C-alpha positions as a Python dict, from the first residue, in 0.01 Angstrom:
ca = {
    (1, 'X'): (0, 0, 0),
    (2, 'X'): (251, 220, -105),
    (3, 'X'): (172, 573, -301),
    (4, 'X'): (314, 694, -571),
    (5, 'X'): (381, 987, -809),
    (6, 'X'): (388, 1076, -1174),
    (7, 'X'): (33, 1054, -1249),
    (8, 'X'): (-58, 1213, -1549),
    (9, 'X'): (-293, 1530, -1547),
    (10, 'X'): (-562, 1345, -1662),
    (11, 'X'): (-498, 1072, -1371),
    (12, 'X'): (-530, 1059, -978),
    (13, 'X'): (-261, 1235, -819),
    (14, 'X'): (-224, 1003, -583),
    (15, 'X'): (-234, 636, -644),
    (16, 'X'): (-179, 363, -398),
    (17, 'X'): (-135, -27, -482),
    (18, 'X'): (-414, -149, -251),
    (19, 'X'): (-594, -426, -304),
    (20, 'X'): (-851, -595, -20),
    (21, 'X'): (-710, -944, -125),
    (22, 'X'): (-293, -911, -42),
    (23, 'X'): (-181, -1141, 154),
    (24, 'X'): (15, -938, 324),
    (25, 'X'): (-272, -692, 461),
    (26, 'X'): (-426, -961, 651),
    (27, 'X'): (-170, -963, 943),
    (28, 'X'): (-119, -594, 923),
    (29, 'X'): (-455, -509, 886),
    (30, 'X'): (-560, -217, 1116),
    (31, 'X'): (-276, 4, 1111),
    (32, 'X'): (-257, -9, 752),
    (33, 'X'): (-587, 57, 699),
    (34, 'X'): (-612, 349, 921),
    (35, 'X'): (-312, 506, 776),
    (36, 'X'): (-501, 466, 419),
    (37, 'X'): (-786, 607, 598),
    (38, 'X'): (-586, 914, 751),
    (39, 'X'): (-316, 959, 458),
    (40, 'X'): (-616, 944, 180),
    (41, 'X'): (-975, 964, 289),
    (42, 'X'): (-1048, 893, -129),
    (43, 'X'): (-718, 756, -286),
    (44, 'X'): (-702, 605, -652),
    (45, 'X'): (-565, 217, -652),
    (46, 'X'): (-370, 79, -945),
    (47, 'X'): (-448, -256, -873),
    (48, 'X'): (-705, -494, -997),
    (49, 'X'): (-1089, -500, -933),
    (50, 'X'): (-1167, -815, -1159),
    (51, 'X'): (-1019, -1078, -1381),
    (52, 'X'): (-1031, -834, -1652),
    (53, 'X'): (-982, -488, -1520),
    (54, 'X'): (-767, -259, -1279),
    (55, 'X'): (-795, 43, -1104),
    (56, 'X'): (-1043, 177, -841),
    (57, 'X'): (-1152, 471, -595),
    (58, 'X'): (-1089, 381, -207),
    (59, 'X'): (-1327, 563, 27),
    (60, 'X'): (-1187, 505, 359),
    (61, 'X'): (-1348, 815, 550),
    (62, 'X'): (-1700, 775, 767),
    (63, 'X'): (-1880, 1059, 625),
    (64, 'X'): (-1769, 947, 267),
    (65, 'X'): (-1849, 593, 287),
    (66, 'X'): (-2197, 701, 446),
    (67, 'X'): (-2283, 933, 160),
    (68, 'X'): (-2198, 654, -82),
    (69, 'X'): (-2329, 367, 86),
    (70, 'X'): (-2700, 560, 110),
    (71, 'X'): (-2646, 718, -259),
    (72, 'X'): (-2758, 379, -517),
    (73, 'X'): (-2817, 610, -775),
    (74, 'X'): (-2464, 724, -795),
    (75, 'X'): (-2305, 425, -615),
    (76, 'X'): (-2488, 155, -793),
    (77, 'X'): (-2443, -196, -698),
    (78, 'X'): (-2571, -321, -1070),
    (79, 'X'): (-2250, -411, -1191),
    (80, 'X'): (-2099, -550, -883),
    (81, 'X'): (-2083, -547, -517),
    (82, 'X'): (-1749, -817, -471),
    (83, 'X'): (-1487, -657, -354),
    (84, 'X'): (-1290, -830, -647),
    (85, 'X'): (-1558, -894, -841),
    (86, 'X'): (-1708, -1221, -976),
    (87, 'X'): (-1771, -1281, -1358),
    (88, 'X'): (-2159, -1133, -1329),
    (89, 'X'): (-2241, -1358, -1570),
    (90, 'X'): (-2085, -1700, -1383),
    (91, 'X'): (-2266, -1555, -1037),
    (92, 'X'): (-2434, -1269, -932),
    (93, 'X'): (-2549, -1194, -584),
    (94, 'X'): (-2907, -1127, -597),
    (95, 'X'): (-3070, -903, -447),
    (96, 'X'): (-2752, -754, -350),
    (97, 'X'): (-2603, -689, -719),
    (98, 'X'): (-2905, -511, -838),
    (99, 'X'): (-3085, -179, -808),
    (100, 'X'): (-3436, -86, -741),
    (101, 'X'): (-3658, -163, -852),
    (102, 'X'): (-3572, -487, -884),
    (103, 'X'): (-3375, -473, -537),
    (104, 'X'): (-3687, -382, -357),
    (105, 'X'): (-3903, -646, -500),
    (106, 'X'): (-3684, -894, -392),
    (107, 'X'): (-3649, -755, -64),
    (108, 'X'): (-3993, -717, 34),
    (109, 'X'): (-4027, -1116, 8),
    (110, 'X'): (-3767, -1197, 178),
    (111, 'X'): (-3759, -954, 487),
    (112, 'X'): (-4065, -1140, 650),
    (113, 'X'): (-3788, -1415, 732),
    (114, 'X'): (-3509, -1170, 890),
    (115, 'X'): (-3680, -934, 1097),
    (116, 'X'): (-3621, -843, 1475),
    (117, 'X'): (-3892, -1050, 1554),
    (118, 'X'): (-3881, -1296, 1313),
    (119, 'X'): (-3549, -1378, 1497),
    (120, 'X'): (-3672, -1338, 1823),
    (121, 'X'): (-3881, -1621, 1849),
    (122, 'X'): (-3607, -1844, 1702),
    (123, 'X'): (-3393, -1712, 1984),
    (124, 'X'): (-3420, -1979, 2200),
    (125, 'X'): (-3329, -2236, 1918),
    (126, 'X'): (-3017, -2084, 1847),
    (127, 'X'): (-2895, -2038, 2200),
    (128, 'X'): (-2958, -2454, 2167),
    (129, 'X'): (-2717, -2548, 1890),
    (130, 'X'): (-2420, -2269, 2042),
    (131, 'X'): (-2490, -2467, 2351),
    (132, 'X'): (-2487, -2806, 2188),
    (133, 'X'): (-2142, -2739, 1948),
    (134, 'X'): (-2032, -2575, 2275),
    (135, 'X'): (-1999, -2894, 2478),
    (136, 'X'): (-1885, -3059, 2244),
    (137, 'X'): (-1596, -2852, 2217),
    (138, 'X'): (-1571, -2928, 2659),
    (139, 'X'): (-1583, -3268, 2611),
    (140, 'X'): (-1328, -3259, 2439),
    (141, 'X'): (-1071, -3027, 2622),
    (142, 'X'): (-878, -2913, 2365),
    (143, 'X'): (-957, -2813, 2016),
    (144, 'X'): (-916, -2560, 1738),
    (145, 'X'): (-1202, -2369, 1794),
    (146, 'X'): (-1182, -2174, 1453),
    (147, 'X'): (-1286, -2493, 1280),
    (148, 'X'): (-1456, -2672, 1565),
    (149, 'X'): (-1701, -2368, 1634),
    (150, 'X'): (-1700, -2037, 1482),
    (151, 'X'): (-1694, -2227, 1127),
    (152, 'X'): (-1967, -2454, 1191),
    (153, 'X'): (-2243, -2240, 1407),
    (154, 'X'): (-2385, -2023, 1115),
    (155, 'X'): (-2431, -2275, 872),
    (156, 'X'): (-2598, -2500, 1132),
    (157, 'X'): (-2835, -2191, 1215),
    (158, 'X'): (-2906, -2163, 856),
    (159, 'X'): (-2898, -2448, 706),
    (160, 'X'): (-3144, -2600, 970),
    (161, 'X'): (-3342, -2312, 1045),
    (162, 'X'): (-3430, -2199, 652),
    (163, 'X'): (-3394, -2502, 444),
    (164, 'X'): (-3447, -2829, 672),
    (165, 'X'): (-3122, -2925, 593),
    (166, 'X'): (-2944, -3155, 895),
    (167, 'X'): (-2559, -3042, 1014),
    (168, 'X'): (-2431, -3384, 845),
    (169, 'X'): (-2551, -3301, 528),
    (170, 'X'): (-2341, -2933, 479),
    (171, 'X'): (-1983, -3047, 526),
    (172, 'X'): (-1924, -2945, 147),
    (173, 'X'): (-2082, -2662, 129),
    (174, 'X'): (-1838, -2465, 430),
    (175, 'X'): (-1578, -2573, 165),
    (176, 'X'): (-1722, -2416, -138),
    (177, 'X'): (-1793, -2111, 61),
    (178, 'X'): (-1421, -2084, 185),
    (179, 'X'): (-1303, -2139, -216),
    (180, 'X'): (-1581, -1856, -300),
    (181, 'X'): (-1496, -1586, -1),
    (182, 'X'): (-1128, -1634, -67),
    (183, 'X'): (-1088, -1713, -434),
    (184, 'X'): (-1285, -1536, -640),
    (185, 'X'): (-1091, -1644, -976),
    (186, 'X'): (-1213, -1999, -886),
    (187, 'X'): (-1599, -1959, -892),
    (188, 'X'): (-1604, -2124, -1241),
    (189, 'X'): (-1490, -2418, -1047),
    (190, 'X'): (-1664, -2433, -724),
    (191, 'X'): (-1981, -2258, -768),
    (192, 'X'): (-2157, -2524, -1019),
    (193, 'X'): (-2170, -2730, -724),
    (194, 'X'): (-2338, -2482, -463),
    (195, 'X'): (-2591, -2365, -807),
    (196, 'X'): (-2647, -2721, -914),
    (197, 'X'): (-2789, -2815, -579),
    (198, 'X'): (-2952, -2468, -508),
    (199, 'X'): (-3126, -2558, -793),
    (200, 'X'): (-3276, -2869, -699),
    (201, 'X'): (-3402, -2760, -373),
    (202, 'X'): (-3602, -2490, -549),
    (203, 'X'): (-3760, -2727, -765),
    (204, 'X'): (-3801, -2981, -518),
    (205, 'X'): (-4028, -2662, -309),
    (206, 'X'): (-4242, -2600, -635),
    (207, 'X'): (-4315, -2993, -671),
    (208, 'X'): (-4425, -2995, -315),
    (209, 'X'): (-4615, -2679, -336),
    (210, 'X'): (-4435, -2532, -67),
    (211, 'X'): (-4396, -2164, 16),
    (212, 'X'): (-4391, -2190, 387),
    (213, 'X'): (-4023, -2125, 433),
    (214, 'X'): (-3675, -1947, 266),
    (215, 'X'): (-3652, -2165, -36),
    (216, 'X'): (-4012, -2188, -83),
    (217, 'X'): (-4061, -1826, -174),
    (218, 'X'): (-3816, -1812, -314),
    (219, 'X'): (-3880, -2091, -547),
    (220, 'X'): (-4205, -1917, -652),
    (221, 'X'): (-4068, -1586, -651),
    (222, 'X'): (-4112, -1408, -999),
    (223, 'X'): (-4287, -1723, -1156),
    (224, 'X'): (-4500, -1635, -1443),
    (225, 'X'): (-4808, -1540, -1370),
    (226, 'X'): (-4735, -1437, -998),
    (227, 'X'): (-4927, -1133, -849),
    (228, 'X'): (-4545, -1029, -663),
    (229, 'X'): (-4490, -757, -982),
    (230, 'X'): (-4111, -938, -1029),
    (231, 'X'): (-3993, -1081, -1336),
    (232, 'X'): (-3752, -1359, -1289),
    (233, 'X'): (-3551, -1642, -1423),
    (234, 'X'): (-3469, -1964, -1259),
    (235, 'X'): (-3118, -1847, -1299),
    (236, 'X'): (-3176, -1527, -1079),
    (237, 'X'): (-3368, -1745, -831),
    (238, 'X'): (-3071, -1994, -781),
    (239, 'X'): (-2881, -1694, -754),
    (240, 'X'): (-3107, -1539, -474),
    (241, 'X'): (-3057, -1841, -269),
    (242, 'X'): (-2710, -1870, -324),
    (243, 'X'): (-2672, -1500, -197),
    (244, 'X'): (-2856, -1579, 158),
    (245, 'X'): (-2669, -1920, 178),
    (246, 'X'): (-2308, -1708, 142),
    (247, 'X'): (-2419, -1440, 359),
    (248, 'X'): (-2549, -1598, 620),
    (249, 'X'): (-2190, -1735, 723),
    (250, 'X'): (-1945, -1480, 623),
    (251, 'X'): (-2031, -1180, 856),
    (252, 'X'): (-2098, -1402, 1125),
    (253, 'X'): (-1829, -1658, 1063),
    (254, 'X'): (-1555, -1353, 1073),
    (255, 'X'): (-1712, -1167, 1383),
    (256, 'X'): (-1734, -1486, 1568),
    (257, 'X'): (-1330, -1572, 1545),
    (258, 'X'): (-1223, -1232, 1589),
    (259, 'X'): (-1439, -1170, 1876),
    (260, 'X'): (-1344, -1544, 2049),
    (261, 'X'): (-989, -1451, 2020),
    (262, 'X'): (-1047, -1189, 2247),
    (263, 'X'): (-1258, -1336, 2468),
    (264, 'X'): (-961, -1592, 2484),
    (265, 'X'): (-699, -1384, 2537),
    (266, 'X'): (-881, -1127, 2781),
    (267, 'X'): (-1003, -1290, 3105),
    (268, 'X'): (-1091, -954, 3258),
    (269, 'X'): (-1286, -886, 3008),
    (270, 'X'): (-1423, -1265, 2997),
    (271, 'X'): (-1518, -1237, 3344),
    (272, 'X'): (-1650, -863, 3332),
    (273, 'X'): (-1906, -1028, 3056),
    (274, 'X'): (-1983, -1311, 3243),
    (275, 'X'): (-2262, -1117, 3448),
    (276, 'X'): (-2448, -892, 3123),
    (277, 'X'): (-2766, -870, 3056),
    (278, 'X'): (-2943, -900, 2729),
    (279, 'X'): (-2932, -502, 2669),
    (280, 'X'): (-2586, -514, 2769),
    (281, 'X'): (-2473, -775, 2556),
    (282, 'X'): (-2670, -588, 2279),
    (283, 'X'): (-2441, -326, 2310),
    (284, 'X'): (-2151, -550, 2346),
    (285, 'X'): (-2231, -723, 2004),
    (286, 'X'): (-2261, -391, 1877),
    (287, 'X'): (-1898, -228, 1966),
    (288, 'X'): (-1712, -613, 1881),
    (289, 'X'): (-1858, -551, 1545),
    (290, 'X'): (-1746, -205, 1454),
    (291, 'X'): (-1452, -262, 1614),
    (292, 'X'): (-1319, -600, 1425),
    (293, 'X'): (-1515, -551, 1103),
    (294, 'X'): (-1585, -900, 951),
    (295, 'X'): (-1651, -760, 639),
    (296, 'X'): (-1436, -489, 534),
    (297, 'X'): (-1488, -416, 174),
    (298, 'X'): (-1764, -349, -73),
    (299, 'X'): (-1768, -244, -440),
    (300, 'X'): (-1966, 24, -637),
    (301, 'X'): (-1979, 148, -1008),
    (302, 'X'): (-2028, 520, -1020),
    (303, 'X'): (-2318, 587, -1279),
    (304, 'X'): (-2210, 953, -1286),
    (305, 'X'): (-1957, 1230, -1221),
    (306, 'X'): (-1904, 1243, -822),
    (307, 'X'): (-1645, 1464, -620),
    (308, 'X'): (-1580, 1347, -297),
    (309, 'X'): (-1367, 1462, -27),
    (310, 'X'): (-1203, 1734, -356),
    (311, 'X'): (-1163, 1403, -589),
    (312, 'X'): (-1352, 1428, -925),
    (313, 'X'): (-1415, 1083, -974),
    (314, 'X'): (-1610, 995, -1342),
    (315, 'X'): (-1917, 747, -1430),
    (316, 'X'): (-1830, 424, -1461),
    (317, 'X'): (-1520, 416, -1201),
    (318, 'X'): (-1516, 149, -983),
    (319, 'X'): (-1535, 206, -630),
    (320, 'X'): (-1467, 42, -290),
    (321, 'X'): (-1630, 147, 9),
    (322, 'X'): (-1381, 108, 315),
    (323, 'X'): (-1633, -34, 602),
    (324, 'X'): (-1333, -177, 801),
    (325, 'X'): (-1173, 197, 783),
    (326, 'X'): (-1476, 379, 830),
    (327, 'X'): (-1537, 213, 1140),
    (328, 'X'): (-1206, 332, 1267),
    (329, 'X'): (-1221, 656, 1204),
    (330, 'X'): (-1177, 916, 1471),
    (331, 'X'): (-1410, 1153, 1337),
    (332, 'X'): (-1701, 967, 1463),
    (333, 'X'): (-1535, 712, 1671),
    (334, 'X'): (-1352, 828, 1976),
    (335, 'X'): (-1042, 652, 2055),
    (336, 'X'): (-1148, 409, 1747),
    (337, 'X'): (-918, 150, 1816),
    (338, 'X'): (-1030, 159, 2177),
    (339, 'X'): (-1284, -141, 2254),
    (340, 'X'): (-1571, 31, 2467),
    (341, 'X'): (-1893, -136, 2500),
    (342, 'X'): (-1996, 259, 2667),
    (343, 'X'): (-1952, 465, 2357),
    (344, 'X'): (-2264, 665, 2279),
    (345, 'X'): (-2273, 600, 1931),
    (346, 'X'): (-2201, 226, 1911),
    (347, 'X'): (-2453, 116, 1708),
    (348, 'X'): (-2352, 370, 1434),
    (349, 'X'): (-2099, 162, 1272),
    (350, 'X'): (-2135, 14, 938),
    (351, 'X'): (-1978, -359, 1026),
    (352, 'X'): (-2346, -454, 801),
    (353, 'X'): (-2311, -172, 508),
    (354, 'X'): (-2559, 90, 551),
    (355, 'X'): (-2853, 232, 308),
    (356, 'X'): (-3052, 6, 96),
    (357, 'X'): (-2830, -299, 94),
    (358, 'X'): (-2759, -312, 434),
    (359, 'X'): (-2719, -684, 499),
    (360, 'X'): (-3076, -857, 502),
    (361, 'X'): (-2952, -1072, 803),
    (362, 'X'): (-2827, -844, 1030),
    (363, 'X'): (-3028, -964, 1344),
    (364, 'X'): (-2959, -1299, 1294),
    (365, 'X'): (-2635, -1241, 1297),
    (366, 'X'): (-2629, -1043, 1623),
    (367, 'X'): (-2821, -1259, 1789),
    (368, 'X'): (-2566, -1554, 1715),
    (369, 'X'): (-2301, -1383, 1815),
    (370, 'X'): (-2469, -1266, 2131),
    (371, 'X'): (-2531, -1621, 2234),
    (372, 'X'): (-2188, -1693, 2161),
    (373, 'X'): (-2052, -1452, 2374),
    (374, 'X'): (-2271, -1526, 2666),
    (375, 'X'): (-2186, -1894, 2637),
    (376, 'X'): (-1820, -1826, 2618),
    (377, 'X'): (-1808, -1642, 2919),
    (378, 'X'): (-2014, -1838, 3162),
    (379, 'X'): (-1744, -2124, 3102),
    (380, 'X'): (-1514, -2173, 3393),
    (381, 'X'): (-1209, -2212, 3125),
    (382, 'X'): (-1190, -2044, 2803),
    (383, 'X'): (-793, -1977, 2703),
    (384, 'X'): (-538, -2045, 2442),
    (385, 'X'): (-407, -2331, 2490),
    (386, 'X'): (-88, -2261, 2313),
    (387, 'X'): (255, -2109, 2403),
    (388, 'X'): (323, -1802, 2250),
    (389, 'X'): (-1, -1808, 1974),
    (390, 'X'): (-49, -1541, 1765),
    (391, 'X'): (-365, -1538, 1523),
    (392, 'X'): (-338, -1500, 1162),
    (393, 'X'): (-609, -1370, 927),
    (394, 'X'): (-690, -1466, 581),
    (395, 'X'): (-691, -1212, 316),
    (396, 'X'): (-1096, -1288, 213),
    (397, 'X'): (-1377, -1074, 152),
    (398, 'X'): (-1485, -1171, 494),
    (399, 'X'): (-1206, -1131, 762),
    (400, 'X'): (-1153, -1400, 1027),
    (401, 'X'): (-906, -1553, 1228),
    (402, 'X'): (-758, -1918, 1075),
    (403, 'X'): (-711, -2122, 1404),
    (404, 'X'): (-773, -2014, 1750),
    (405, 'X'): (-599, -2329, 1982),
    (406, 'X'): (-846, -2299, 2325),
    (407, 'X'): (-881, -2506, 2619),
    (408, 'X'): (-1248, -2508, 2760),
    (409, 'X'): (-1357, -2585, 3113),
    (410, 'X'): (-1713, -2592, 3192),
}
């Protein structure tokens, strides 16, 4: 992420090599982005956006990324919402790649499944299976608990809760998703699988006549000669559920691992949690999330001229909205890189995008990782169980810890 000069008069004036996928940003990830953030609130990056193009806008300031994110006229998601975008044509992540009005069609039948208190009476159900993968991990003393919990929670939640489908039955998909999240070049490989089977479910609903549940709708969603005003292909069905399959792991899957490593490196703060109550916890969930930010990056395609922050920026630029850096920044954060469950404005942070496309399943997310928390921290032992561990991150659209060695006590 170094700059550089020489740009043309016609070019940036300042142009970094930045891109969300190095390697090498994943272990040096905060002060690098904040010193993007503070050096360039909207930088130019030389670097590649897709398979078949380079060179992007960086908005890395609070007020900026807030004025994009709530802007999908300007900022439109239409061609592309990946941080290093997918072939559209291969996969496209609907309703989040589109615009209204197709965006809020889709929406509108499929919010009934993820609102507050939709997930509020599934509460108790979820507490359950943290419980359940929980002692597991007691029994047996010692595990990894990247791979033994934080991996496997949200797609049990999902998986059971929206599509009947049993925890034995989804050991390939965390694979495809990890190939997806981390490889984008390889969806022409890996995402036939996750389609092909997507696909049979939502036929499988439309045999059975079903519309009771997630796939059901959205089996019969856009069917000709349905009264729901959409227009749809099977394709952009398969890709509907695809999108609420991916996304309900990533956020949570990275929040989760970031947040246990804390909670496993911290016993003051493990202990101080032990005793909070549901609004605290709320809060709790709240400030973890802006503070670790388990998705940092989204893309745009500006439709027309923008300046932001004094940088003419021209229709059809690509852009990438900096949540991770937004959420650190001191102008509306203060002491950002200070973890404080009192803040006034904790729930202001964009750890779930913001506007339109904020993420669908936001609350079942939170309330995941709240039962996580409070599970973690009513066990007697929760530490690393090895000498001198220090996590590393993957560079992925969602960012998460690898491994996390614990030892667990009930």
């Amino acid at each position: 992420m170094t700059s550089s000069t020489g740009a043309t008069q016609n070019e940036p004036q300042e142009v970094v090599h930045f891109t969300p996928l190095d390697p090498t940003l994943a272990d040096d990830f905060w002060p690098r982005m904040n010193d993007l953030r503070n050096r360039c609130p909207v930088v130019w990056s030389d670097q590649p956006w897709s398979d078949k193009a380079a060179g992007f806008w960086v908005v890395s300031d609070y007020a900026d990324v807030m004025a994009a994110s709530t802007d999908w006229k300007s900022f439109s998601n239409a061609q592309g919402a990946a941080p290093v975008q997918f072939d559209l044509d291969i996969l496209r992540m609907i309703p989040l790649e589109t615009d209204p009005p197709l965006h809020r069609g889709i929406r509108r039948l499929l919010n009934p499944f993820f609102t507050a208190e939709a997930q509020q009476a599934g509460e108790a159900g979820i507490q359950e299976k943290v419980d359940t993968l929980l002692g597991r991990c007691v029994a047996r003393g010692e595990v990894d608990f990247i791979s033994e919990f934080t991996q496997v929670l949200p797609p049990i939640v999902f998986f059971e809760t929206y599509l009947e489908q049993q925890e034995s039955e989804i050991g390939w998909v965390l694979e495809v998703l990890n190939t997806l999240l981390t490889q984008p070049e390889k969806a022409l490989e890996v995402a036939p699988r996750l389609l092909t089977w997507g696909a049979e479910l939502l036929v499988e609903r439309r045999e059975q006549g079903r519309r009771d549940d997630l796939a059901g709708v959205i089996a019969h969603m856009g069917l000709e000669g349905s009264d729901d005003g959409l227009e749809l292909n099977e394709k952009q069905r398969i890709e509907t559920l695809n999108l609420m399959i991916m996304a309900g792991m990533e956020t949570t899957m990275g929040a989760l691992g970031s947040i246990a490593v804390r909670l496993a490196t911290d016993q003051a703060l493990r202990a101080e949690l032990a005793t909070a109550d549901d609004k605290r916890l709320g809060r709790v969930v709240d400030e973890f999330l802006r503070f670790e930010s388990p998705v940092p990056t989204a893309g745009r395609t500006l439709t027309e001229d923008v300046e932001m922050s004094g940088c003419p920026m021209r229709g059809g630029d690509r852009v990438l909205l900096n949540w991770a850096a937004a959420n650190r920044d001191p102008a509306q954060f203060k002491d950002p890189d200070t973890l404080d469950f009192e803040r006034q404005n904790v729930s202001s942070h964009v750890a779930f995008g913001a506007g339109i496309h904020r993420c669908l399943g936001n609350h079942l997310a939170r309330r995941e990782i709240k039962a996580s928390i409070k599970a973690i921290c009513q066990l007697t032992t929760f530490e690393v169980s090895q000498a001198g561990f220090t996590p590393s991150y993957r560079p992925a659209f969602a960012r998460g810890p690898i491994s996390l060695p614990v030892r667990l006590v009930r």
